[in-house]
Amino acid sequence: MPHEFNTLDSVLDHPQMRGALRKFLASEYSSENLQFLEAVEAFKAACQDPNVSEQTLRLRATQISTLFVQPGSPSQVNLSSATLGVVQTELGNLATKNRAQLSTTFDAGSMDVSDMMMRDTFTRFKKSELSGNTVQKLDDIENLEAQMEKLKTSKSEQAKAIFQGGAGRAKRNLQSQIDEVRTSIDQSILTQPYVLPQLPVPAQVLPAPQVQQQQQQQPPLVVAQPPPVVGVQPPPPLVVAPPPPPQPDPLQVGDMSMAELAGIQQGRARGVDPSVKQPLQVEDMSMAELAGMQQGRSRAMNPNVKPGSNSLPPNDLGNDSPGTQTHTSVRDSLGKKPEAPNTVKPGQRTHV
C-alpha cells in the first residue's frame, strides 16, 4: 500500500520523512520553525522524566524563549502578537509552576508554528522532488519486506530452504536490497534532529569541612625548576674604563721669561680661586708680568685658551687696583718679546 503523508503530523511522526522535511527547510533557510517544534517536543518529554528537576525545566524553558520566542532572538519564529503575549505570560509564571504546568508553556506557540507551516512550507514540501523520491523509496522498502514475509509463510519455500537452501539465499538478497534502499534514503535527508545547547553547570557550594578535606587530599604544588643551560658561559663582568688622563699643558716654559712665569702663577691662582688675594701691586709690575698674569688667569678659567690667543676674558685686575686701565696694554703686549728691564732711578715710579 503506497505511503501517504497528507498532514504535517504524519510527516513528523515518520523518521525518514521528518529528515526529508528537515533537508527541505534547510534549503529554504527556514530551519528555525522545525527546530522550535523539536525543542518543544524534547522539553515536553523532559517534563515527563522524574530524573530532571523542576529547576532544570525552568532553565530549559528560559533557553527556548531566548533562542526562538523573544523579539530579536537569533532564531525567532513568526508568532502572532496574540500568541506571543500568551507565551510571554506563561514564561512570566515559571517560578510558580509545577512539572505538569511547565509542560504546557509553549503549547500556544507550537500550535501557531504548526498551522503556519501547514499552510505554507508543507505545501511546497509535498510538491518537491525530495519528498517524492523519499516516498517512492519507502514504498520500495515496503514491497521488499512483503516479499520476505511471503518467504517465511510459504510451506513450499520452507521446504526448499530445508533441502536446497534456496529460500535462504532469496531472503538474503531481499534483505540486501532493503538495506541499500534505506542507505539511499539516509544519504538524501538530514537524520540528525535539533538539540538544544547544553545548559551551564551551576557551581556546587560545598560545606566548609568538605572543602578542607578536598584541599588536604590535593597533592602539594610542585614548581618545576628550569633545566640548567649547558655550554653557555655567563657574561663577563662589566669593566668601566678609567677616565683618560688630562691633556698636557701646551705651555712652553722655555719661551717665557721669569717675569711672565711669575705673572702666570699669580694669574692662575687667582683664576682658580678668586678668593685668593695675592699681594698685587700693578705699579710695581712690568708689562711682561701683567701679560703673564692675564694669560695664566685665562688658562685657569678656560684650559682651551692657548698662549697668544686674542680671545681673552676682560681683565678684572681693577678689583685689586680700582681705576687702573690695563686691558688694552695687556692685550697689545701678548705675543711680544719681553722688554728689557728699565733702569729706575731711586724715588722714580713706573706708570702703566
XYZ file of C-alpha atoms in Angstrom:
352
model
C 0.000 0.000 0.000
C 1.588 3.320 -1.018
C 2.534 5.702 1.732
C 0.502 8.864 2.115
C 1.680 11.910 4.045
C -1.093 14.441 3.852
C -0.550 16.236 7.144
C 2.389 17.784 8.918
C 1.926 15.475 11.902
C 2.153 12.405 9.647
C 5.455 13.660 8.280
C 6.824 14.451 11.741
C 5.816 11.009 13.019
C 7.888 9.260 10.330
C 11.691 9.452 10.893
C 12.667 9.394 7.195
C 10.007 11.899 6.144
C 10.952 14.209 9.014
C 14.556 14.043 7.840
C 13.411 14.915 4.305
C 11.436 17.891 5.651
C 14.481 18.993 7.652
C 16.597 18.899 4.498
C 13.960 20.855 2.559
C 13.682 23.582 5.207
C 17.473 23.948 5.291
C 17.433 24.563 1.525
C 14.883 27.370 2.086
C 16.780 28.851 5.066
C 13.765 28.395 7.351
C 15.007 25.680 9.690
C 14.018 27.644 12.802
C 10.365 26.523 12.584
C 11.157 22.802 12.760
C 13.923 23.437 15.296
C 11.423 25.188 17.562
C 8.960 22.288 17.283
C 11.697 19.745 18.054
C 12.937 21.818 21.024
C 9.405 21.996 22.457
C 8.961 18.273 21.834
C 12.141 17.478 23.760
C 11.080 19.870 26.539
C 7.727 18.137 26.959
C 9.497 14.758 27.111
C 11.835 16.096 29.807
C 8.815 17.197 31.840
C 7.782 13.530 31.977
C 11.212 12.420 33.213
C 11.367 12.331 37.032
C 15.170 12.468 36.879
C 15.011 16.025 35.513
C 14.474 18.582 38.271
C 11.913 21.372 38.011
C 14.710 23.912 38.257
C 16.335 22.410 35.160
C 12.981 22.515 33.364
C 12.644 26.217 34.164
C 16.126 26.832 32.786
C 15.228 24.905 29.620
C 12.070 26.939 29.148
C 14.037 30.169 29.501
C 16.569 28.885 26.992
C 13.881 28.080 24.407
C 12.383 31.518 24.901
C 15.757 33.202 24.433
C 16.511 31.282 21.246
C 13.096 31.266 19.496
C 10.412 33.411 21.157
C 11.738 36.743 22.386
C 11.863 39.574 19.806
C 15.337 39.859 18.331
C 16.315 36.296 19.272
C 18.793 34.568 16.910
C 16.198 32.046 15.596
C 12.983 33.920 16.255
C 9.861 32.182 14.915
C 6.991 34.114 13.414
C 4.297 34.155 16.116
C 1.205 36.281 16.025
C 1.024 39.101 18.527
C -1.740 37.325 20.447
C 0.193 34.047 20.638
C 3.371 35.886 21.646
C 1.511 37.551 24.513
C 0.194 34.188 25.742
C 3.654 32.581 25.663
C 5.276 35.526 27.427
C 2.628 35.328 30.162
C 3.398 31.631 30.590
C 7.084 32.382 30.816
C 6.458 35.039 33.445
C 4.866 32.434 35.735
C 7.632 29.832 35.552
C 8.592 30.257 39.188
C 5.154 29.197 40.434
C 4.532 26.290 38.012
C 4.851 22.637 38.856
C 6.063 19.930 36.500
C 2.731 19.357 34.767
C 2.116 23.055 34.270
C 5.600 23.603 32.882
C 4.962 21.103 30.068
C 2.250 23.368 28.570
C 4.369 26.533 28.496
C 4.867 26.524 24.712
C 1.663 24.808 23.564
C 0.218 28.001 22.064
C 3.462 28.801 20.264
C 3.927 25.291 18.805
C 0.342 25.249 17.526
C 0.819 28.629 15.841
C 4.049 27.497 14.124
C 2.486 24.173 13.018
C -0.509 25.932 11.446
C 1.758 28.359 9.619
C 3.952 25.535 8.268
C 0.901 23.542 7.190
C -0.408 26.465 5.153
C 2.895 27.458 3.581
C 6.004 25.307 3.921
C 4.331 21.896 3.948
C 2.522 22.563 0.691
C 5.800 23.296 -1.097
C 7.462 20.309 0.507
C 4.830 17.882 -0.789
C 5.421 19.144 -4.340
C 9.219 18.909 -4.077
C 11.336 16.232 -5.743
C 12.912 15.343 -2.407
C 9.543 14.431 -0.933
C 8.510 12.366 -3.986
C 11.768 10.385 -4.089
C 11.637 9.672 -0.383
C 8.055 8.402 -0.588
C 8.948 6.182 -3.562
C 11.884 4.604 -1.719
C 9.699 3.970 1.305
C 7.227 2.174 -0.952
C 10.079 0.046 -2.374
C 11.144 -0.960 1.103
C 7.576 -1.900 1.962
C 7.311 -4.135 -1.137
C 10.626 -5.882 -0.388
C 9.576 -6.516 3.209
C 6.281 -8.004 1.952
C 8.210 -10.430 -0.251
C 10.323 -11.519 2.689
C 7.188 -12.122 4.709
C 5.868 -14.446 1.999
C 9.052 -16.494 2.158
C 8.518 -17.033 5.867
C 4.899 -18.263 5.493
C 5.172 -20.326 2.271
C 5.444 -24.067 3.004
C 6.941 -24.805 -0.375
C 9.615 -22.189 0.112
C 10.273 -23.529 3.571
C 10.837 -26.996 2.084
C 13.258 -25.512 -0.435
C 15.111 -23.770 2.358
C 15.489 -27.085 4.208
C 16.616 -29.265 1.307
C 18.209 -26.845 -1.143
C 18.787 -23.596 0.753
C 17.072 -21.572 -1.988
C 14.795 -19.634 0.346
C 17.754 -18.651 2.490
C 19.519 -17.109 -0.480
C 16.359 -15.316 -1.604
C 15.867 -13.902 1.869
C 19.446 -12.606 1.989
C 19.037 -10.990 -1.411
C 15.856 -9.228 -0.330
C 17.469 -8.022 2.882
C 20.430 -6.685 0.921
C 18.080 -4.725 -1.335
C 16.219 -3.294 1.642
C 19.488 -2.147 3.237
C 20.545 -0.441 0.032
C 17.284 1.486 -0.205
C 17.475 2.567 3.441
C 21.047 3.773 2.935
C 19.953 5.727 -0.126
C 17.245 7.448 1.905
C 19.578 8.313 4.766
C 22.076 9.841 2.350
C 19.446 12.110 0.812
C 17.958 13.510 4.036
C 19.075 15.082 7.321
C 18.619 12.465 10.009
C 20.037 14.399 12.986
C 17.320 16.231 14.942
C 17.870 19.611 16.524
C 19.326 19.513 20.034
C 19.346 22.474 22.406
C 22.751 23.663 23.595
C 23.846 22.201 26.892
C 22.968 24.215 29.950
C 25.872 25.582 32.005
C 26.643 23.518 35.070
C 25.961 25.556 38.230
C 28.786 25.860 40.698
C 28.463 23.429 43.603
C 28.875 25.053 47.004
C 30.405 22.583 49.443
C 30.305 22.850 53.252
C 33.462 24.082 54.913
C 34.558 20.615 56.247
C 34.301 19.095 52.764
C 36.270 21.958 51.266
C 39.041 21.469 53.813
C 39.022 17.728 53.163
C 39.377 18.265 49.418
C 42.211 20.693 49.979
C 44.016 18.181 52.164
C 43.609 15.459 49.545
C 45.100 17.573 46.816
C 48.845 16.950 46.297
C 51.187 19.856 47.010
C 52.007 22.086 44.120
C 55.479 21.363 42.771
C 57.090 24.104 40.745
C 59.390 22.639 38.125
C 62.834 24.172 38.059
C 64.201 25.172 34.662
C 66.935 22.843 33.392
C 70.492 24.177 33.539
C 71.791 25.674 30.332
C 74.725 23.620 29.061
C 77.506 25.189 27.032
C 76.543 28.818 27.687
C 79.123 30.914 29.556
C 77.933 33.710 31.849
C 78.504 37.201 30.522
C 81.808 38.811 31.519
C 81.696 41.402 34.291
C 81.258 44.975 33.233
C 84.572 46.784 33.285
C 84.433 50.554 33.489
C 87.412 52.120 31.751
C 89.196 54.794 33.788
C 88.876 58.364 32.550
C 91.589 59.449 30.122
C 94.469 61.422 31.588
C 94.304 65.177 31.202
C 95.900 66.663 28.129
C 99.391 68.064 28.700
C 99.657 71.787 29.019
C 100.930 73.142 25.695
C 102.627 75.975 27.519
C 106.271 76.132 26.532
C 108.090 77.364 29.611
C 111.392 77.768 27.792
C 109.988 80.537 25.638
C 108.912 82.687 28.578
C 110.781 84.939 30.927
C 110.821 84.602 34.685
C 108.578 87.642 34.940
C 105.951 86.033 32.691
C 106.099 82.809 34.689
C 105.577 84.670 37.927
C 102.644 86.545 36.426
C 101.127 83.285 35.104
C 101.396 81.684 38.536
C 99.655 84.581 40.196
C 97.008 84.806 37.477
C 96.239 81.064 37.540
C 95.953 81.036 41.314
C 93.509 83.926 41.209
C 91.556 82.382 38.316
C 91.054 79.034 40.079
C 90.153 80.579 43.416
C 89.132 84.238 43.161
C 89.121 84.454 46.964
C 92.898 84.112 46.993
C 94.269 87.571 47.461
C 97.814 87.827 46.224
C 99.852 90.842 47.192
C 99.498 92.537 43.834
C 100.877 95.988 43.078
C 100.231 96.791 39.458
C 102.527 99.797 39.626
C 105.460 97.540 40.564
C 104.864 95.002 37.709
C 106.294 95.135 34.258
C 104.303 94.653 31.108
C 105.581 91.079 30.790
C 104.382 90.227 34.290
C 100.952 91.700 33.605
C 100.663 89.792 30.326
C 101.747 86.561 32.002
C 99.289 87.045 34.825
C 96.457 87.728 32.394
C 97.371 84.658 30.362
C 97.604 82.469 33.489
C 94.177 83.536 34.714
C 92.642 82.928 31.304
C 94.090 79.417 31.149
C 92.935 78.633 34.676
C 89.327 79.578 33.837
C 89.394 78.069 30.304
C 92.159 75.498 29.689
C 91.404 75.544 25.926
C 92.807 79.073 25.586
C 96.238 78.805 24.000
C 99.132 81.196 24.652
C 98.944 84.277 22.469
C 95.171 83.941 21.884
C 93.247 87.173 21.453
C 90.011 85.690 22.871
C 90.786 86.572 26.467
C 88.147 87.458 29.029
C 88.012 91.011 30.261
C 90.649 91.803 32.819
C 89.279 92.279 36.322
C 92.512 93.456 37.849
C 90.580 96.539 38.882
C 89.260 94.513 41.855
C 92.638 94.956 43.472
C 93.586 98.318 41.988
C 90.481 100.329 41.219
C 90.632 102.694 38.317
C 93.627 101.017 36.689
C 93.170 100.665 32.924
C 95.315 97.747 31.725
C 93.100 95.906 29.187
C 94.467 97.440 26.056
C 98.102 97.412 27.117
C 97.965 93.755 28.221
C 96.241 92.608 25.012
C 98.785 94.504 22.939
C 101.678 93.006 24.854
C 100.583 89.355 24.327
C 102.807 87.570 21.850
C 105.571 90.224 22.025
C 109.032 89.657 23.357
C 109.506 90.878 26.913
C 111.144 94.267 27.157
C 114.491 94.665 28.832
C 114.237 95.850 32.391
C 114.455 99.597 32.659
C 116.793 101.292 34.992
C 114.724 103.094 37.507
C 116.257 105.836 39.433
C 115.716 105.993 43.156
C 112.456 107.681 44.009
C 111.053 107.357 40.468
C 107.747 105.362 39.980
C 106.770 103.441 36.884
C 103.298 104.154 35.454
C 101.447 101.611 33.352
